[in-house]
Tab-separated table of C-alpha atoms and ligand atoms in Angstrom:
chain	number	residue	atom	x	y	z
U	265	UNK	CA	-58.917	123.015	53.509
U	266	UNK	CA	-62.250	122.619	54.711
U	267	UNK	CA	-63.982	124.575	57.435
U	268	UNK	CA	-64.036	121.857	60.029
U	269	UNK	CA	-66.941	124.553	61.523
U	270	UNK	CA	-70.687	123.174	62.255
U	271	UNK	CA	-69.999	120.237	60.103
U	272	UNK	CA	-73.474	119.101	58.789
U	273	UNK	CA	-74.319	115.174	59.378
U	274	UNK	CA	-74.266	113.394	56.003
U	275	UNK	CA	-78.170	112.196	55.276
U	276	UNK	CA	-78.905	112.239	51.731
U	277	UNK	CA	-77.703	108.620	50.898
U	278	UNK	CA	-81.121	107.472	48.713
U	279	UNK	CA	-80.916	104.208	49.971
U	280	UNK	CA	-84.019	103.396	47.524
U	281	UNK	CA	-81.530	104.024	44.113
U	282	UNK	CA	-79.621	101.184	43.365
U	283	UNK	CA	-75.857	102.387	42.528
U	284	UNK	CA	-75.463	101.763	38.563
U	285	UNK	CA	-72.745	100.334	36.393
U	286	UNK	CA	-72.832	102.199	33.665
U	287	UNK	CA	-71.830	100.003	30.024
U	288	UNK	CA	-69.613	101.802	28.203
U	289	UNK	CA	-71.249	102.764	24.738
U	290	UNK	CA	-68.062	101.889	22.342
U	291	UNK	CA	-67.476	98.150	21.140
U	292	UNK	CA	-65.338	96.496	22.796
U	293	UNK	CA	-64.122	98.908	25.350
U	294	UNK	CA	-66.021	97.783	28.078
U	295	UNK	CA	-63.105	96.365	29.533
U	296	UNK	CA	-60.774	99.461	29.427
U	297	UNK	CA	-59.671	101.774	32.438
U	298	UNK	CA	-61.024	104.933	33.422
U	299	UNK	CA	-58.787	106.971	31.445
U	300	UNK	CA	-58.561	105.315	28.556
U	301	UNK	CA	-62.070	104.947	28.004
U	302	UNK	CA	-62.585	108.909	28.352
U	303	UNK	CA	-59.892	109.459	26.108
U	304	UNK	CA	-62.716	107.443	23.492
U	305	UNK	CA	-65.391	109.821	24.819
U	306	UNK	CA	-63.127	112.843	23.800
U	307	UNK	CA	-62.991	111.416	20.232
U	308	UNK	CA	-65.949	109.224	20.066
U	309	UNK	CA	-69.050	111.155	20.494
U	310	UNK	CA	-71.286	109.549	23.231
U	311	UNK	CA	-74.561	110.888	21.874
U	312	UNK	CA	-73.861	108.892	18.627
U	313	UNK	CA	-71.159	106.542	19.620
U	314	UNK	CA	-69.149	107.766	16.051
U	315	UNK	CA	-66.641	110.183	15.225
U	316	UNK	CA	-65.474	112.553	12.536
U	317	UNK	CA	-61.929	112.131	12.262
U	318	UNK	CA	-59.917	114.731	9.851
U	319	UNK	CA	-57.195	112.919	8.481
U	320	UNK	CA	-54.207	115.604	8.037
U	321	UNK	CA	-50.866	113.603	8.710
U	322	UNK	CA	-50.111	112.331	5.208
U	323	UNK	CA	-46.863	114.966	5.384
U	324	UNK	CA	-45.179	112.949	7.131
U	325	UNK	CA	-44.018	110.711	4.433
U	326	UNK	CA	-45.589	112.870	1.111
U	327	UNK	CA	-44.256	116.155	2.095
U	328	UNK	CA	-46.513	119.157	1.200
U	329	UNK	CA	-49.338	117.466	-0.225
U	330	UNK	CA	-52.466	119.437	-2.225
U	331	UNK	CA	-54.692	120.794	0.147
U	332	UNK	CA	-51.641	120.646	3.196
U	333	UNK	CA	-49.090	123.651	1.864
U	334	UNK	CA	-50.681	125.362	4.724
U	335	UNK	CA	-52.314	124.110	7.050
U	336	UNK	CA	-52.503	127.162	9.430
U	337	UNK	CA	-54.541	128.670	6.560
U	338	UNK	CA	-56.467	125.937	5.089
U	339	UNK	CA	-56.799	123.236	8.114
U	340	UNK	CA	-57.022	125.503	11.193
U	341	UNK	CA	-60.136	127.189	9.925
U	342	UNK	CA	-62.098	123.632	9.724
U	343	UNK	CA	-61.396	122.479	14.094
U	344	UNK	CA	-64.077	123.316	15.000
U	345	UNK	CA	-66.711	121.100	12.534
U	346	UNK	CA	-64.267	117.977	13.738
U	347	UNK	CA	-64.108	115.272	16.463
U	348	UNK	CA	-61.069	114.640	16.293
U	349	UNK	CA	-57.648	115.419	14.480
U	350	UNK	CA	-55.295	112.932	13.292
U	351	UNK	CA	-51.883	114.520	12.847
U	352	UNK	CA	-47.950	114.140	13.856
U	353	UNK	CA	-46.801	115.892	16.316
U	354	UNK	CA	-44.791	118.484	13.885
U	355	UNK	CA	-47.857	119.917	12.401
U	356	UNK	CA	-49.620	120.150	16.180
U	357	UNK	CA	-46.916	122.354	17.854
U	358	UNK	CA	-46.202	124.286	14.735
U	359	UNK	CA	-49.000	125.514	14.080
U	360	UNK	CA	-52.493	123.597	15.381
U	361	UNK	CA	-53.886	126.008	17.951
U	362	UNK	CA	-53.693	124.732	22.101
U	363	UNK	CA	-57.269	126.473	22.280
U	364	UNK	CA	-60.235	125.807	21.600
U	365	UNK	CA	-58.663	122.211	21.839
U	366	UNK	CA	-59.850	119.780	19.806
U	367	UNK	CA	-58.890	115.826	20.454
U	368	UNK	CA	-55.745	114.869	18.603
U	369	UNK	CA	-55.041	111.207	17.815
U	370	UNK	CA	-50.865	111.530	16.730
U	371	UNK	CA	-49.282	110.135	13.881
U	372	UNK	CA	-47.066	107.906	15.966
U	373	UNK	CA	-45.172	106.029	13.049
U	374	UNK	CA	-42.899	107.089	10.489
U	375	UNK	CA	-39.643	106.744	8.899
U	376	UNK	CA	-39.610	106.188	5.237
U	377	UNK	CA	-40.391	108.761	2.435
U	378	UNK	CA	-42.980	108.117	-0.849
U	379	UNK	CA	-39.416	107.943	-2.432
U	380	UNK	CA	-38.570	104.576	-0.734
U	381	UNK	CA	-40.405	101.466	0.492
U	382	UNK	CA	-43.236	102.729	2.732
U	383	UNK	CA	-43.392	99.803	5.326
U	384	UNK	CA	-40.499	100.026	6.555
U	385	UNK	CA	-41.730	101.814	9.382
U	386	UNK	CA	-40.491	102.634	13.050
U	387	UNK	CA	-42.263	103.836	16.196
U	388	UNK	CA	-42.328	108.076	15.382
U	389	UNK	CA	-43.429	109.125	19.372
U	390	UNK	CA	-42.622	108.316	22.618
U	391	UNK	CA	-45.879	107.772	24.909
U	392	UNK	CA	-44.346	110.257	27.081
U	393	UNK	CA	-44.305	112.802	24.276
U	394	UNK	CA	-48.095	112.079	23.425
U	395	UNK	CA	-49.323	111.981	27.024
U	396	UNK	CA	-47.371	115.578	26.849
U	397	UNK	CA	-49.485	116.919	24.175
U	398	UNK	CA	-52.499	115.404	25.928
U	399	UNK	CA	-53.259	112.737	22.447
U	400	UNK	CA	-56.296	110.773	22.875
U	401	UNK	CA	-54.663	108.558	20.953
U	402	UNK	CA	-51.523	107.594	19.090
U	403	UNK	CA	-51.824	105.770	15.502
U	404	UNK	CA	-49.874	103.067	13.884
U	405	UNK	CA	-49.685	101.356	10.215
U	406	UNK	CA	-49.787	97.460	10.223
U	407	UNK	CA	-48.376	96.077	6.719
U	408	UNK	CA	-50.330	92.680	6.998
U	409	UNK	CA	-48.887	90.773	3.785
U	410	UNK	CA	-46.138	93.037	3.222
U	411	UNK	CA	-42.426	93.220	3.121
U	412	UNK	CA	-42.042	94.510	6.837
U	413	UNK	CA	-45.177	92.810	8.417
U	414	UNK	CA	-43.632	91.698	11.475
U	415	UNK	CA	-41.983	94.506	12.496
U	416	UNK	CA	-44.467	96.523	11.554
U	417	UNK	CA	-46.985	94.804	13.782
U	418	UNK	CA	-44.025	94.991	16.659
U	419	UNK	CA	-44.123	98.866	16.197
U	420	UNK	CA	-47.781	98.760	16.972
U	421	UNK	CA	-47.805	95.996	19.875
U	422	UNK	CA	-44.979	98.017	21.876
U	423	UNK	CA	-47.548	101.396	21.562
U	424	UNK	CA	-50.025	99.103	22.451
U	425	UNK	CA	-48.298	98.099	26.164
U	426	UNK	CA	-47.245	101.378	26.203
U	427	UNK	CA	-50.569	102.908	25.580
U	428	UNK	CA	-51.798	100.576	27.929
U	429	UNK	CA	-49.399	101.755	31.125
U	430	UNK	CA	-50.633	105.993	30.514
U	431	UNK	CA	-54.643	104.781	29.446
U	432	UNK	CA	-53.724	105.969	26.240
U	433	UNK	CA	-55.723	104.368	22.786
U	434	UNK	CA	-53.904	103.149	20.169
U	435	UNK	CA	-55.505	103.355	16.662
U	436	UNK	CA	-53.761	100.665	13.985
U	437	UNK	CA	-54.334	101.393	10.445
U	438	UNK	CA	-54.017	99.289	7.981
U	439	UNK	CA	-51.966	99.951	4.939
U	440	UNK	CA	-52.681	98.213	1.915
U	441	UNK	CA	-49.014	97.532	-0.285
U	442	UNK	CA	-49.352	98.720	-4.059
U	443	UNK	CA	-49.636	94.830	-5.344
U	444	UNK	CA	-52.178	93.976	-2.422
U	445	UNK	CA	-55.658	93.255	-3.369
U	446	UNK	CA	-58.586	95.632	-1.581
U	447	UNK	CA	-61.208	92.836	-0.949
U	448	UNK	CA	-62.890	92.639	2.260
U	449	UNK	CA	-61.502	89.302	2.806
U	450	UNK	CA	-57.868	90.747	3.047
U	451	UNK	CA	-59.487	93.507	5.587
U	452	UNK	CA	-61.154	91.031	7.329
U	453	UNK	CA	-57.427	89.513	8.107
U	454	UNK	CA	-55.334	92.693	8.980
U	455	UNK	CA	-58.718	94.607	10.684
U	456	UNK	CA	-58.523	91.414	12.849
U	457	UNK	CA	-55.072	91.040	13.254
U	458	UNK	CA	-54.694	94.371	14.867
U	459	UNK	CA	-57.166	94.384	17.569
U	460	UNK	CA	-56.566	90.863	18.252
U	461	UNK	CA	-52.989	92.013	19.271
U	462	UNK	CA	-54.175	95.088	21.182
U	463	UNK	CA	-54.965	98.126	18.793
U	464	UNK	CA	-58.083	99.530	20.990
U	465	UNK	CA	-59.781	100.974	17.802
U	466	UNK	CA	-58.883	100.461	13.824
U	467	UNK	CA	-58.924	101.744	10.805
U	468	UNK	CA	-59.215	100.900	7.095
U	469	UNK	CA	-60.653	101.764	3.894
U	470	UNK	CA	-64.197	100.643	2.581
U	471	UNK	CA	-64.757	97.989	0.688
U	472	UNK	CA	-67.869	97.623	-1.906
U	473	UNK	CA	-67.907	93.860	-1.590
U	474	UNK	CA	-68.419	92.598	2.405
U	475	UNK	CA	-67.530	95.654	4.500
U	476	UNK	CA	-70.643	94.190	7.191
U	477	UNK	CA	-68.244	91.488	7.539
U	478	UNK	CA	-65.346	93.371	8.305
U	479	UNK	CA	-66.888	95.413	10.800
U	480	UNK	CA	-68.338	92.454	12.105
U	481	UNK	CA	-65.550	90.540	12.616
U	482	UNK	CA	-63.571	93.050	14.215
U	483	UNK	CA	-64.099	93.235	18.071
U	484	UNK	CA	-63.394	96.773	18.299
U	485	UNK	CA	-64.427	100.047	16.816
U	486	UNK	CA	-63.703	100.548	12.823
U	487	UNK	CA	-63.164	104.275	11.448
U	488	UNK	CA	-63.067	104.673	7.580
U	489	UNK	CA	-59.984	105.900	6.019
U	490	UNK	CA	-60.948	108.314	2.806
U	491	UNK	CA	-58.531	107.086	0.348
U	492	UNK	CA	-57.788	108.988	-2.539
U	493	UNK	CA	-60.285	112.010	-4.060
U	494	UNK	CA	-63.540	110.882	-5.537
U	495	UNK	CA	-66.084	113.353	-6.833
U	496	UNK	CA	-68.218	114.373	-3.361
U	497	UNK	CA	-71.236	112.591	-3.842
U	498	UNK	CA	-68.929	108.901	-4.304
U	499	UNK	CA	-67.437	110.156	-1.353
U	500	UNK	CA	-70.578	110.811	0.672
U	501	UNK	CA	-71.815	107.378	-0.274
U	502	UNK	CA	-68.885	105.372	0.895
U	503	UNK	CA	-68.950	106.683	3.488
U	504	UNK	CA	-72.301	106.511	4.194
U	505	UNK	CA	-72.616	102.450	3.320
U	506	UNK	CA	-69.214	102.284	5.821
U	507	UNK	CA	-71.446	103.787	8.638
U	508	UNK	CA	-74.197	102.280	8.465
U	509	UNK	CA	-71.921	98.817	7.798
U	510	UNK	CA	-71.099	99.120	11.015
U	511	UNK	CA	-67.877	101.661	11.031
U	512	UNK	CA	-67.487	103.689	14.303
U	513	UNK	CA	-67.099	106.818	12.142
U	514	UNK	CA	-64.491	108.127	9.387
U	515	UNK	CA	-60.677	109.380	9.580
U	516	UNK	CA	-60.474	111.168	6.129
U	517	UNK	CA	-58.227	113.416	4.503
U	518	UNK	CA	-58.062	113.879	0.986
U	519	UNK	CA	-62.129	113.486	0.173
U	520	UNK	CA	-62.270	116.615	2.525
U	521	UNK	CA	-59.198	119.145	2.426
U	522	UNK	CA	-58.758	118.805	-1.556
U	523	UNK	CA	-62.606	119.426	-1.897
U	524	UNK	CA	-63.324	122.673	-3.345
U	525	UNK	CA	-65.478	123.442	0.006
U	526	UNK	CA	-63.548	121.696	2.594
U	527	UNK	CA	-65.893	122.799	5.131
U	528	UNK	CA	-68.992	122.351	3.293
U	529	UNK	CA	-67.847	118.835	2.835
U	530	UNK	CA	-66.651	118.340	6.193
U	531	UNK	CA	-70.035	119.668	7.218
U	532	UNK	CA	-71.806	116.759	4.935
U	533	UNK	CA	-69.527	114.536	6.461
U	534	UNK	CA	-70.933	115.059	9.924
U	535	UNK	CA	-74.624	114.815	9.050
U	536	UNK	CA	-73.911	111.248	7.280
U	537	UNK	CA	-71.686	110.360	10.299
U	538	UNK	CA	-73.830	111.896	12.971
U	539	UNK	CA	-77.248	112.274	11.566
U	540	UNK	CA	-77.104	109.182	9.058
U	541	UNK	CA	-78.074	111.646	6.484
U	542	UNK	CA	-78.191	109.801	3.124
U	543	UNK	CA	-75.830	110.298	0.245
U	544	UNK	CA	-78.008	112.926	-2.308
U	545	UNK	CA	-79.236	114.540	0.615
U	546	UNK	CA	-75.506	115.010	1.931
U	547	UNK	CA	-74.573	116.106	-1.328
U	548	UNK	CA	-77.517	118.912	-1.398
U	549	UNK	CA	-76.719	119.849	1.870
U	550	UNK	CA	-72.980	120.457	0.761
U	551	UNK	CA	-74.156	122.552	-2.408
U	552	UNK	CA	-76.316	124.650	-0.164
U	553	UNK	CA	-72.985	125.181	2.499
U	554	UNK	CA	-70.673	125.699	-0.325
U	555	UNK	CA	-72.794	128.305	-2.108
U	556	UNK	CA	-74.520	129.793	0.901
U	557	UNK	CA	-72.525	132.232	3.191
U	558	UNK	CA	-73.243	130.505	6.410
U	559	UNK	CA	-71.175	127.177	5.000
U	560	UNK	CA	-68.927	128.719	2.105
U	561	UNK	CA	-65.327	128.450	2.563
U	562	UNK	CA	-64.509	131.666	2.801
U	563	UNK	CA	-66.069	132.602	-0.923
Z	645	5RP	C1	-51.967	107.619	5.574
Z	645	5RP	C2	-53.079	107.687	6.550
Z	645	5RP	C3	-54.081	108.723	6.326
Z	645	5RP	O1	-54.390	109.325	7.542
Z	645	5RP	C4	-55.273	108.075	5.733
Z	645	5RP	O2	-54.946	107.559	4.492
Z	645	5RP	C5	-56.501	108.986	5.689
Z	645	5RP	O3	-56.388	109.894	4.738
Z	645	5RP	P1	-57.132	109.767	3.347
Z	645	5RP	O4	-58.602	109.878	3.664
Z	645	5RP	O5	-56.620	110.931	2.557
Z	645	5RP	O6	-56.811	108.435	2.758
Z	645	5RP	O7	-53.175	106.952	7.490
Z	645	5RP	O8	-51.109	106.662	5.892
């Protein structure tokens, strides 16, 4: 307790500075409580308002993919040139390091394997688990169109109250069904869809054709999922254009842990995200990490 000693009277009140309300910097999160909104600052950077998400959860329903056999060895290494991890729970207390911490957003959905129908999907994590492992955020696919849409959108709305009881975030991604077309009109709808029924942040892959307009017409922020592995200058560029489209940031797996410099390209990534470095000059800058010992992966 205090010492209750030769208490000094309280003077300093600087009655000449107005008290300020400070706008929170992320899209549509001006609304949010305390918590939840510096559970965004721990993923969202506020210096740029973006984020550099490493996608690493696609075990969950691939198994072992290239560039995850090991992710102690292979994934561990890259923490500290991210923002944020996105990951299931598995992965994080097997083997993710508790310090230095980096922001998790959890893999909070799950259920079927590549070897059955993917959208048939059920809640993974209890908020109680992922207020446990101290997630920033949980994250949840929405199958607008497809076979399961409802109760995959149920799966997301009941994180979404949960979520909303703990100040927790919940990040809906939208999948895209093998016989679904990739236009930024079908985006537009699912992007929308999501926040519209609570997800506080989204994310989805780029689109050539209209991205601006599904940034736009989403009220909250947009992260870019990587999709599958382009050559790393296509990858730079998309996600470039997706930045400075209007995404909040990326989410990406693939386009970074089965480059042949994952940290050199994960090191790009941030000076496009971060720095809105353009494409060639991301693409130099990745030649010079990969080849140069300060970068290299280890070579
Ligand atoms: C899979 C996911 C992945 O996290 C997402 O696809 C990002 O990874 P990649 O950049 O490899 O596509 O949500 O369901």
């Amino acid at each position: 307790m205090a010492d209750t000693d030769d208490i000094q009277q309280a003077k300093y009140y600087h009655h000449d500075v107005p008290q300020q309300n400070r706008a929170f910097y992320l899209k549509g999160a001006g609304a949010l409580d305390w918590g939840m909104q510096n559970r965004f600052a721990r993923v969202f950077r506020p210096d740029t308002g973006r984020t550099v998400m490493l996608a690493i959860d696609h075990g969950y329903f691939l198994g072992p993919t290239t560039g995850l056999e090991r992710v102690d060895v292979d994934i561990v290494p890259l923490l500290g040139h991210v923002d944020a991890l996105f990951c299931t729970r598995g992965i994080l207390r097997s083997v993710i390091p508790s310090a230095p911490a980096v922001p998790v957003v959890l893999r909070a959905s799950g259920g079927p394997s590549i070897l059955r129908d993917l959208s048939d999907e059920e809640i993974a994590v209890d908020v109680e688990d992922a207020l446990r492992l101290n997630a920033c955020g949980v994250g949840v696919q929405v199958f607008v169109g497809g076979p399961n849409e409802t109760k995959s959108v149920h799966n997301m709305t009941r994180l979404v109250d949960a979520g909303l009881r703990y100040g927790l975030p919940v990040l809906g991604v939208t999948a895209v069904g093998k016989d679904m077309v990739r236009d930024a009109r079908y985006f537009r709808l699912a992007t929308r869809i999501a926040a519209e029924l609570g997800a506080q942040m989204v994310k989805t892959y780029y689109v050539e054709d209209g991205f601006e307009t599904v940034t736009a017409s989403c009220p909250v922020p947009i992260v870019m999922a990587g999709g599958k592995k382009l050559p790393e200058l296509e990858a730079l560029t998309m996600a470039y254009r997706a930045i400075q489209q209007g995404a909040a940031g990326v989410d990406m797996g693939r386009n970074i842990f089965q480059s042949e410099a994952p940290l050199a390209m994960l090191r790009a990534v941030n000076a496009v995200v971060h720095e809105d470095l353009p494409p060639r000059q991301a693409l130099e800058l990745f030649e010079t990490l990969r080849h140069g010992a300060a970068g290299s992966d280890g070579a």
